[in-house]
CSV table of C-alpha atoms and ligand atoms in Angstrom, one decimal:
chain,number,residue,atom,x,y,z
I,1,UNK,CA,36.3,2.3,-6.4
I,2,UNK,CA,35.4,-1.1,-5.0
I,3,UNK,CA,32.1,-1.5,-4.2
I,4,UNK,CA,32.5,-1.9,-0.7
I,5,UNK,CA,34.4,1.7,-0.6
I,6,UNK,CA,30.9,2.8,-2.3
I,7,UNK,CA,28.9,1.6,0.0
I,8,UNK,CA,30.8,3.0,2.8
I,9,UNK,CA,30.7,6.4,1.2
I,10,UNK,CA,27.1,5.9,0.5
I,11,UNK,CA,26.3,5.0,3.7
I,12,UNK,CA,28.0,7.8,5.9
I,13,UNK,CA,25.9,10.5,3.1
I,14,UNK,CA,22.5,8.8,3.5
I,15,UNK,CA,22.9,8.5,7.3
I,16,UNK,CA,24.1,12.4,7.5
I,17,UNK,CA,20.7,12.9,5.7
I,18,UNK,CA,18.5,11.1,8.4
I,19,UNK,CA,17.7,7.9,6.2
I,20,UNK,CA,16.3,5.8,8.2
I,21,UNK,CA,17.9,2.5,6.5
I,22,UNK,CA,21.5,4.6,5.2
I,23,UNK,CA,23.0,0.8,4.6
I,24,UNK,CA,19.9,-1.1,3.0
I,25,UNK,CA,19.1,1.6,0.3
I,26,UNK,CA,22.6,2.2,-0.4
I,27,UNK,CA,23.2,-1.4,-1.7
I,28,UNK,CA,19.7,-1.7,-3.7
I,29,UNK,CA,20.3,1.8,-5.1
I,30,UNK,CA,24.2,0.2,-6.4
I,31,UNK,CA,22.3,-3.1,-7.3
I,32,UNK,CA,19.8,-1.1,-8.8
I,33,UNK,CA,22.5,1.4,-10.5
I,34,UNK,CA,25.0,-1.8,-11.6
I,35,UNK,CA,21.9,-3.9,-12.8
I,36,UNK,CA,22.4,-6.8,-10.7
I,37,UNK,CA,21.1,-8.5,-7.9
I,38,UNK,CA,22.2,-6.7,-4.0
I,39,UNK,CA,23.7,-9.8,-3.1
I,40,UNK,CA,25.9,-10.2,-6.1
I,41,UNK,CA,27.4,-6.8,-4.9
I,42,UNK,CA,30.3,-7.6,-2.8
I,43,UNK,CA,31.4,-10.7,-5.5
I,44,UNK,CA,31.4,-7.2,-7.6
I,45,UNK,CA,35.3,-5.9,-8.7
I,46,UNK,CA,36.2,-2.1,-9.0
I,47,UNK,CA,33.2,-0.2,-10.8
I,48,UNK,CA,34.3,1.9,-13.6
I,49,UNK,CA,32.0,4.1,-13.3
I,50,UNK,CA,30.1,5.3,-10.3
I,51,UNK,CA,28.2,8.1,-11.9
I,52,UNK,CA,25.1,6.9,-12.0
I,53,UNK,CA,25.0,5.6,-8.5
I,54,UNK,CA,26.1,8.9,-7.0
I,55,UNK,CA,23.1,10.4,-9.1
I,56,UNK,CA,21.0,8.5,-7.4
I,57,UNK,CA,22.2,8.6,-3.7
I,58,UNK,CA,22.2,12.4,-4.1
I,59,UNK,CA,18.6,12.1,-4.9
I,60,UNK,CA,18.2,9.4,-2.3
I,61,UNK,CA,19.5,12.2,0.5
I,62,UNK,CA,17.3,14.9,-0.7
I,63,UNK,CA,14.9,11.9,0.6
I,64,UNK,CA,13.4,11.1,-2.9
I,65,UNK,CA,11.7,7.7,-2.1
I,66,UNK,CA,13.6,4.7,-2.7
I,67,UNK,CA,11.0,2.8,-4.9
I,68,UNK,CA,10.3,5.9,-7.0
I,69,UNK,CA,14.8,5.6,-7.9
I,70,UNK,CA,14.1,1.8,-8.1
I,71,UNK,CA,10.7,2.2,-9.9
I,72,UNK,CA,9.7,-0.7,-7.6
I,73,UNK,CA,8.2,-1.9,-4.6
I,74,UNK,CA,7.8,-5.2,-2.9
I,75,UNK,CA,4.4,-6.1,-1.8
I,76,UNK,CA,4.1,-9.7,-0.5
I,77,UNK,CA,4.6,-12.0,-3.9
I,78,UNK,CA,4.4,-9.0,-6.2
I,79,UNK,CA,6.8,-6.5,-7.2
I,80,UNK,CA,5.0,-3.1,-8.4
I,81,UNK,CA,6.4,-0.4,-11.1
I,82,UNK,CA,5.6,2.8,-8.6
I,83,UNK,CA,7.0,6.8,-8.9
I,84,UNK,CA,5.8,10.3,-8.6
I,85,UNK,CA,1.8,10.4,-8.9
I,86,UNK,CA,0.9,6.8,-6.6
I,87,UNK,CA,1.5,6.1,-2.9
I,88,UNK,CA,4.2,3.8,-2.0
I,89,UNK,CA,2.7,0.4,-0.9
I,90,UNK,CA,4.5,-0.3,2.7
I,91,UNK,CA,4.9,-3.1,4.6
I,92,UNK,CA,2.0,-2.8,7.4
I,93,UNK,CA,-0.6,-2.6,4.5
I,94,UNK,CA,0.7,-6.5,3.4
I,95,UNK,CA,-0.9,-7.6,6.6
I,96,UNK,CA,-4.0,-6.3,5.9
I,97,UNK,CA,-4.2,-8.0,2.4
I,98,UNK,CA,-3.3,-11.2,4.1
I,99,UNK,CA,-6.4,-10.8,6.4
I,100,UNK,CA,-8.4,-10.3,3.4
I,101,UNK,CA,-6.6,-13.9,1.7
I,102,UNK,CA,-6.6,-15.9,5.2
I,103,UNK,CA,-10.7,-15.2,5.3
I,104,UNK,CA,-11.5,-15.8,1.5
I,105,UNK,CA,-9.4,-18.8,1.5
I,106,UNK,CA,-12.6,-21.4,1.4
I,107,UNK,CA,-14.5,-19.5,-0.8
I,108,UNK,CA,-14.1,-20.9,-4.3
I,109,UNK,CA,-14.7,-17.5,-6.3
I,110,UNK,CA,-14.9,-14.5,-3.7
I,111,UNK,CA,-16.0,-10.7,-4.7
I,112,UNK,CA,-13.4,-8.5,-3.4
I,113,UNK,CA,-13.6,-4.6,-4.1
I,114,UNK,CA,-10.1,-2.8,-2.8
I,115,UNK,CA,-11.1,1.0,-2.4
I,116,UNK,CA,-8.1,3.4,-3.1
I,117,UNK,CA,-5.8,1.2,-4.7
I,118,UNK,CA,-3.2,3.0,-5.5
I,119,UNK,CA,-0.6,0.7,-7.2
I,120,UNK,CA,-3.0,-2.0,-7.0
I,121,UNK,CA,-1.2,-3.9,-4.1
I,122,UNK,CA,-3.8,-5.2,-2.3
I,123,UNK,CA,-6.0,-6.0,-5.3
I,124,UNK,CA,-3.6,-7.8,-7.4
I,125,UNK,CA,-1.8,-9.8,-4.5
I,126,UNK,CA,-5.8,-11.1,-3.7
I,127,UNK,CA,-5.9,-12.1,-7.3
I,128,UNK,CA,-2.2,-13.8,-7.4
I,129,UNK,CA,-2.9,-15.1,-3.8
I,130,UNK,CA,-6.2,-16.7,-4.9
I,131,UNK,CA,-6.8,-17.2,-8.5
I,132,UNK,CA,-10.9,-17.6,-8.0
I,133,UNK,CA,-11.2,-14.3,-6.7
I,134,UNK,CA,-13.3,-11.7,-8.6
I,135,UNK,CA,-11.3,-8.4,-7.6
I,136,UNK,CA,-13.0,-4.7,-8.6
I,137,UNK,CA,-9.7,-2.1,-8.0
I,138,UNK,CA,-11.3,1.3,-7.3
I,139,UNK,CA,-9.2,4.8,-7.5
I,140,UNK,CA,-10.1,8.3,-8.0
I,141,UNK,CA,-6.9,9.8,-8.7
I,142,UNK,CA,-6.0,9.8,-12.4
I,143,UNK,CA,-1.9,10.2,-11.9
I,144,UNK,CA,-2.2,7.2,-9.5
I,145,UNK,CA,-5.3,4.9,-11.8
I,146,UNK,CA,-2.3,5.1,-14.4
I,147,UNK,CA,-0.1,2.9,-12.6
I,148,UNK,CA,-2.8,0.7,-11.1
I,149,UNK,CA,-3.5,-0.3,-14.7
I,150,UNK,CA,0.6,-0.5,-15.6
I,151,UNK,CA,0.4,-3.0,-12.8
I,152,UNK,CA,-2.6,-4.9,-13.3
I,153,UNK,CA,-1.7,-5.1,-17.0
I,154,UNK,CA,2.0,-6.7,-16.4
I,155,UNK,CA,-0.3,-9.1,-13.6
I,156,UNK,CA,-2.7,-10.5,-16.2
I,157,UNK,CA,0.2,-10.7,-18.6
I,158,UNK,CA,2.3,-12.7,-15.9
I,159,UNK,CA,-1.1,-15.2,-15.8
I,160,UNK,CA,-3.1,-14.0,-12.9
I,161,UNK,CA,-6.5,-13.7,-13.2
I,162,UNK,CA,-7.5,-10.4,-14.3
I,163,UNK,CA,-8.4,-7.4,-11.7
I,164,UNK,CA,-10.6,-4.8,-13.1
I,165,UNK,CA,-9.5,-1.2,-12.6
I,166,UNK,CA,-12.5,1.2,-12.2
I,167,UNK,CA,-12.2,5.2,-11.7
I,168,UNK,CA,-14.0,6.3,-9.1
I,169,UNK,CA,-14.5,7.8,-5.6
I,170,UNK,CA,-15.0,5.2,-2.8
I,171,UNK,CA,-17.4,8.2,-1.0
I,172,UNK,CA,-19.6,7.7,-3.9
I,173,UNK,CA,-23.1,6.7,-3.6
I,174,UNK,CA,-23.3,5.6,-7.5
I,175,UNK,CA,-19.7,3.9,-7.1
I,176,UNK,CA,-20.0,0.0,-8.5
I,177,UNK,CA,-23.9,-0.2,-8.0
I,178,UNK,CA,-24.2,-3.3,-9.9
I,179,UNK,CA,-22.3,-4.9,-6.5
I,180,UNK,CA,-24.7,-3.9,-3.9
I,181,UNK,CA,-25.2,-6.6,-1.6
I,182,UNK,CA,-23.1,-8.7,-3.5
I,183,UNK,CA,-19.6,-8.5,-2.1
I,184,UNK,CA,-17.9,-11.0,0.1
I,185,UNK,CA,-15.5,-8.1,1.2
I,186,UNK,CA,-14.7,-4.4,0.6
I,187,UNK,CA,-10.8,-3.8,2.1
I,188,UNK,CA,-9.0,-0.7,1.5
I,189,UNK,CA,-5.8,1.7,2.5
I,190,UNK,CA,-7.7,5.2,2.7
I,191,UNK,CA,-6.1,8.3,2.9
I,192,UNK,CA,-6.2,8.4,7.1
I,193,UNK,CA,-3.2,11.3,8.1
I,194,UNK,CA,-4.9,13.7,10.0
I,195,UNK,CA,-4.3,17.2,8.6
I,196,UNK,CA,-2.0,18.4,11.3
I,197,UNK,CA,0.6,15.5,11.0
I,198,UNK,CA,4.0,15.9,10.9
I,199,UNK,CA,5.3,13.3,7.8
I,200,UNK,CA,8.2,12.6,6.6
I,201,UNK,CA,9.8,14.4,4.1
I,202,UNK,CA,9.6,11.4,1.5
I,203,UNK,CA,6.0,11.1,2.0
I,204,UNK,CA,4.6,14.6,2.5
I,205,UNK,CA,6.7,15.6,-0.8
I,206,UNK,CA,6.3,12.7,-2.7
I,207,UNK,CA,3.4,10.3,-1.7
I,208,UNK,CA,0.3,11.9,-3.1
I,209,UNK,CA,-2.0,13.9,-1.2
I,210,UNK,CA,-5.1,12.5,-2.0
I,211,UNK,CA,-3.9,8.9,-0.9
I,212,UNK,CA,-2.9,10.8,2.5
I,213,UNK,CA,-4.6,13.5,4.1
I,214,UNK,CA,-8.5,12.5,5.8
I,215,UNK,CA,-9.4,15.8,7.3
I,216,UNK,CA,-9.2,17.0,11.0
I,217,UNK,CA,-9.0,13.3,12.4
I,218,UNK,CA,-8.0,11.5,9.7
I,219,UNK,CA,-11.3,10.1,9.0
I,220,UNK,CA,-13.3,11.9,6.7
I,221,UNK,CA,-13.1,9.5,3.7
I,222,UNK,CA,-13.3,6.7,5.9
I,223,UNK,CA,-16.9,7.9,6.6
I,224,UNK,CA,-17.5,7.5,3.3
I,225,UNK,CA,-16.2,4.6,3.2
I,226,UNK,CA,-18.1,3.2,5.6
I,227,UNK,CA,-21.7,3.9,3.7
I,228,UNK,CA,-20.5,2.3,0.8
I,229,UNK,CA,-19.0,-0.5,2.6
I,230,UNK,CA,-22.6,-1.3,4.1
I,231,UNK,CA,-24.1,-0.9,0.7
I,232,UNK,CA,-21.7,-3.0,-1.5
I,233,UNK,CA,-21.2,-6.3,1.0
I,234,UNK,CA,-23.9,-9.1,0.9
I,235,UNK,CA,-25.3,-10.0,4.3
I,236,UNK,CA,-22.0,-11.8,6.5
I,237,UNK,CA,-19.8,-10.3,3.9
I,238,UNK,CA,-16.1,-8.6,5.6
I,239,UNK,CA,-14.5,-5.1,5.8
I,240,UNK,CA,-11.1,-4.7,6.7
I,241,UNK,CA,-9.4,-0.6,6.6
I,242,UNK,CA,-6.3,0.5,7.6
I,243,UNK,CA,-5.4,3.0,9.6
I,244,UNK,CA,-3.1,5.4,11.8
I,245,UNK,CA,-1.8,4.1,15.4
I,246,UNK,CA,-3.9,6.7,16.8
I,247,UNK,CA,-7.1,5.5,15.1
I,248,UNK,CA,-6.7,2.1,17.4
I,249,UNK,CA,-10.2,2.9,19.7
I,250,UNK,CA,-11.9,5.9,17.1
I,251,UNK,CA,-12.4,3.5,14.2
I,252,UNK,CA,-13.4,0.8,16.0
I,253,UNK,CA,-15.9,3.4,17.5
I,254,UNK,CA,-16.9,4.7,14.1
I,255,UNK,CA,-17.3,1.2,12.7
I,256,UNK,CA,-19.7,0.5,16.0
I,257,UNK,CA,-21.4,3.7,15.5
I,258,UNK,CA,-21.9,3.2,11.7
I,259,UNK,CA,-24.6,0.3,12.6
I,260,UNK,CA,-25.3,-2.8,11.0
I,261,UNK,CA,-21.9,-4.4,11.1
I,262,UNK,CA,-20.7,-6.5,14.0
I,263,UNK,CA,-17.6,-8.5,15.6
I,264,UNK,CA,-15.3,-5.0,15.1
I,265,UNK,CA,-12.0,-6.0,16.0
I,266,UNK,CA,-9.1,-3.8,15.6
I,267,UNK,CA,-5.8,-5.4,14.5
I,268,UNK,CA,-2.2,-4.7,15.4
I,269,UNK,CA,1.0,-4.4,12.5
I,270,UNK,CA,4.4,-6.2,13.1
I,271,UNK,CA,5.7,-3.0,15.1
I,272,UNK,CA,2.7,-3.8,17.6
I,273,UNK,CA,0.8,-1.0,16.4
I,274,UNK,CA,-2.9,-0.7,16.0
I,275,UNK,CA,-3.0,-0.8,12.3
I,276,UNK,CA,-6.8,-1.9,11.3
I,277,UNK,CA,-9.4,-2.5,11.9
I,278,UNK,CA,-12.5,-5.3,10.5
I,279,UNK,CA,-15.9,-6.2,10.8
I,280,UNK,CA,-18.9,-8.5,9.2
I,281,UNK,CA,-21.9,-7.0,8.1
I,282,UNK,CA,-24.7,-8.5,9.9
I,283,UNK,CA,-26.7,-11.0,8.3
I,284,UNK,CA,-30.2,-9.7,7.6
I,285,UNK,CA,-31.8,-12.4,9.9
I,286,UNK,CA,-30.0,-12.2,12.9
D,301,LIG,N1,0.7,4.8,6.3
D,301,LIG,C1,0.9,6.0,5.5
D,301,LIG,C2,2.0,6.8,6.0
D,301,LIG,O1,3.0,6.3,6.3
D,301,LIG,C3,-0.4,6.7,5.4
D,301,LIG,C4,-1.3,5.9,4.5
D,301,LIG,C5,-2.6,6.4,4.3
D,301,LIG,O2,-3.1,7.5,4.6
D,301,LIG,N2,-3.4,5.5,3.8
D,301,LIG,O3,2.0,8.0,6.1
C-alpha cells in the first residue's frame, strides 16, 4: 500500500470515529509508525508493512489520545514524553505560559512556582524561555510527578536551567513555606471541569482525574489556590490560572473577592474564549 492509499483508509476510519482532526493524526500516527518525519511521508514508496500503523489507528478510533500513541506533546519550544497517568498539555495553556514569559521578561532572575504541573509544560518552557528564572514545579499526583521529573530531567540534560520538581498539594498551607512573600509569580493549569461536564471521551478516559475535576463549579481547588497564591507572592508579584470558558466573570469574581490582589483581568485563548484569568498582589503600601 502507498502511503497515500493509507492515509486515505486512515482517514475515512478516524473520521467514522468522530476524531476531530481524522487527516492530521492519521499522518503523525504513520510518521510516528514509519519513524520519519510527517512531511517526508508522501516522498515515502509502498510500505511493506502497515501493521503497526493499523495498531495504532485502531487505538486512535477507540479515541486513545494521540500524544499517549506518540508519547509526545508539543508545548511551545518543548516537546514533552506524556501517556496514561499525566494530563495532555494543550494548546490554550501555551498562552498562558507566554503571559507568564512576556511579564518576567525584565526581571533578571524571576521566582516562578507553576502549581499542578503535570508534564511540566508551563514550568520548563519558563525555564527554556528565560534561562534566569528560578522555577519550583508543584504536583500532587504521584503517576503524573513521574513524568514531570522524566521531563524536567531530559530539560536540564538538553542545557536548561534546572526546574525543581516538588510533591505537593497546591491547597496546602505548609506547601513551599520557605517562598512566602518571595515569589514574583505563582501560574498554574488547575483541575477546573465542573463535576457535571460532559468531556470527551479521550479526556474523561484518559486525562487524569485529579488534573480535571474542581467540584460543583469547577472551582474548588482554585480556592485553594488562591490562599496560597496570596501567601507565596512578594508584594506586586503576578498570578495567572486557567480556566473553563464558563469561568470568564466567576474567577475574576473569586479573584476580586479573595482580597488583596488587584488589576484582575481575564484573558481570552486563540478560539476567543475566556481562558484565564491574572492579577498582582497589592503592594503592602498602597
Ligand atoms: N482544558 C481541559 C480540558 O480540555 C481541562 C483542564 C483542566 O481542568 N485544567 O478538559
Amino acid at each position: 500500500m502507498t502511503p497515500r492509499d493509507l492515509l486515505a483508509t486512515a482517514t475515512r476510519r478516524l473520521a467514522d470515529a468522530g476524531v476531530e482532526s481524522p487527516r492530521v493524526d492519521a499522518e503523525l500516527l504513520l510518521a510516528h509508525a514509519l519513524g520519519v518525519p510527517r512531511q517526508r511521508l508522501l516522498t515515502l514508496a509502498d510500505v511493506a508493512d502497515p501493521g503497526r500503523f493499523d495498531d495504532l489507528v485502531a487505538q486512535r478510533a477507540d479515541r486513545v489520545p494521540l500524544q499517549h500513541l506518540t508519547g509526545r506533546a508539543p508545548f511551545r519550544h518543548l516537546e514533552l514524553a506524556v501517556g496514561p497517568g499525566v494530563f495532555v498539555p494543550r494548546p490554550e495553556t501555551e498562552l498562558v505560559a507566554g503571559w507568564v514569559l512576556d511579564r518576567v521578561a525584565e526581571l533578571p532572575a524571576p521566582v516562578v512556582v507553576d502549581l499542578g504541573t503535570g508534564s511540566g509544560a508551563i514550568a520548563l518552557s519558563v525555564a527554556h524561555e528565560h534561562p534566569g528564572a528560578q522555577v519550583t514545579a508543584v504536583e500532587r499526583d504521584p503517576d503524573a510527578i513521574a513524568w514531570t521529573r522524566v521531563n524536567a530531567a531530559a530539560r536540564a540534560d538538553a542545557g536548561d536551567t534546572p526546574v525543581t520538581v516538588l510533591a505537593g498539594d497546591m491547597t496546602d498551607p505548609g506547601l513551599l513555606t520557605d517562598l512566602d512573600g518571595g515569589v514574583d509569580v505563582v501560574v498554574s493549569n488547575p483541575p477546573y471541569v465542573p463535576d457535571d461536564a460532559r468531556l470527551p471521551r479521550e479526556v474523561a478516559d484518559h486525562d487524569p482525574p485529579l488534573a480535571l475535576w474542581g467540584g460543583p463549579d469547577g472551582l474548588d481547588v482554585v480556592r485553594g489556590l488562591l490562599r496560597t497564591a496570596a501567601r507565596l507572592l512578594r508584594p506586586g508579584g503576578l498570578l495567572a490560572i486557567e480556566h473553563a470558558d464558563a469561568q470568564g466573570t466567576s474567577l475574576p469574581a473569586l479573584v476580586r473577592a479573595h482580597g488583596g490582589f488587584t488589576g484582575v483581568v481575564d484573558h481570552p485563548d486563540l478560539a476567543g474564549r475566556p481562558r484565564f484569568t491574572t492579577a498582582q498582589l497589592q503592594n503592602r503600601d498602597v
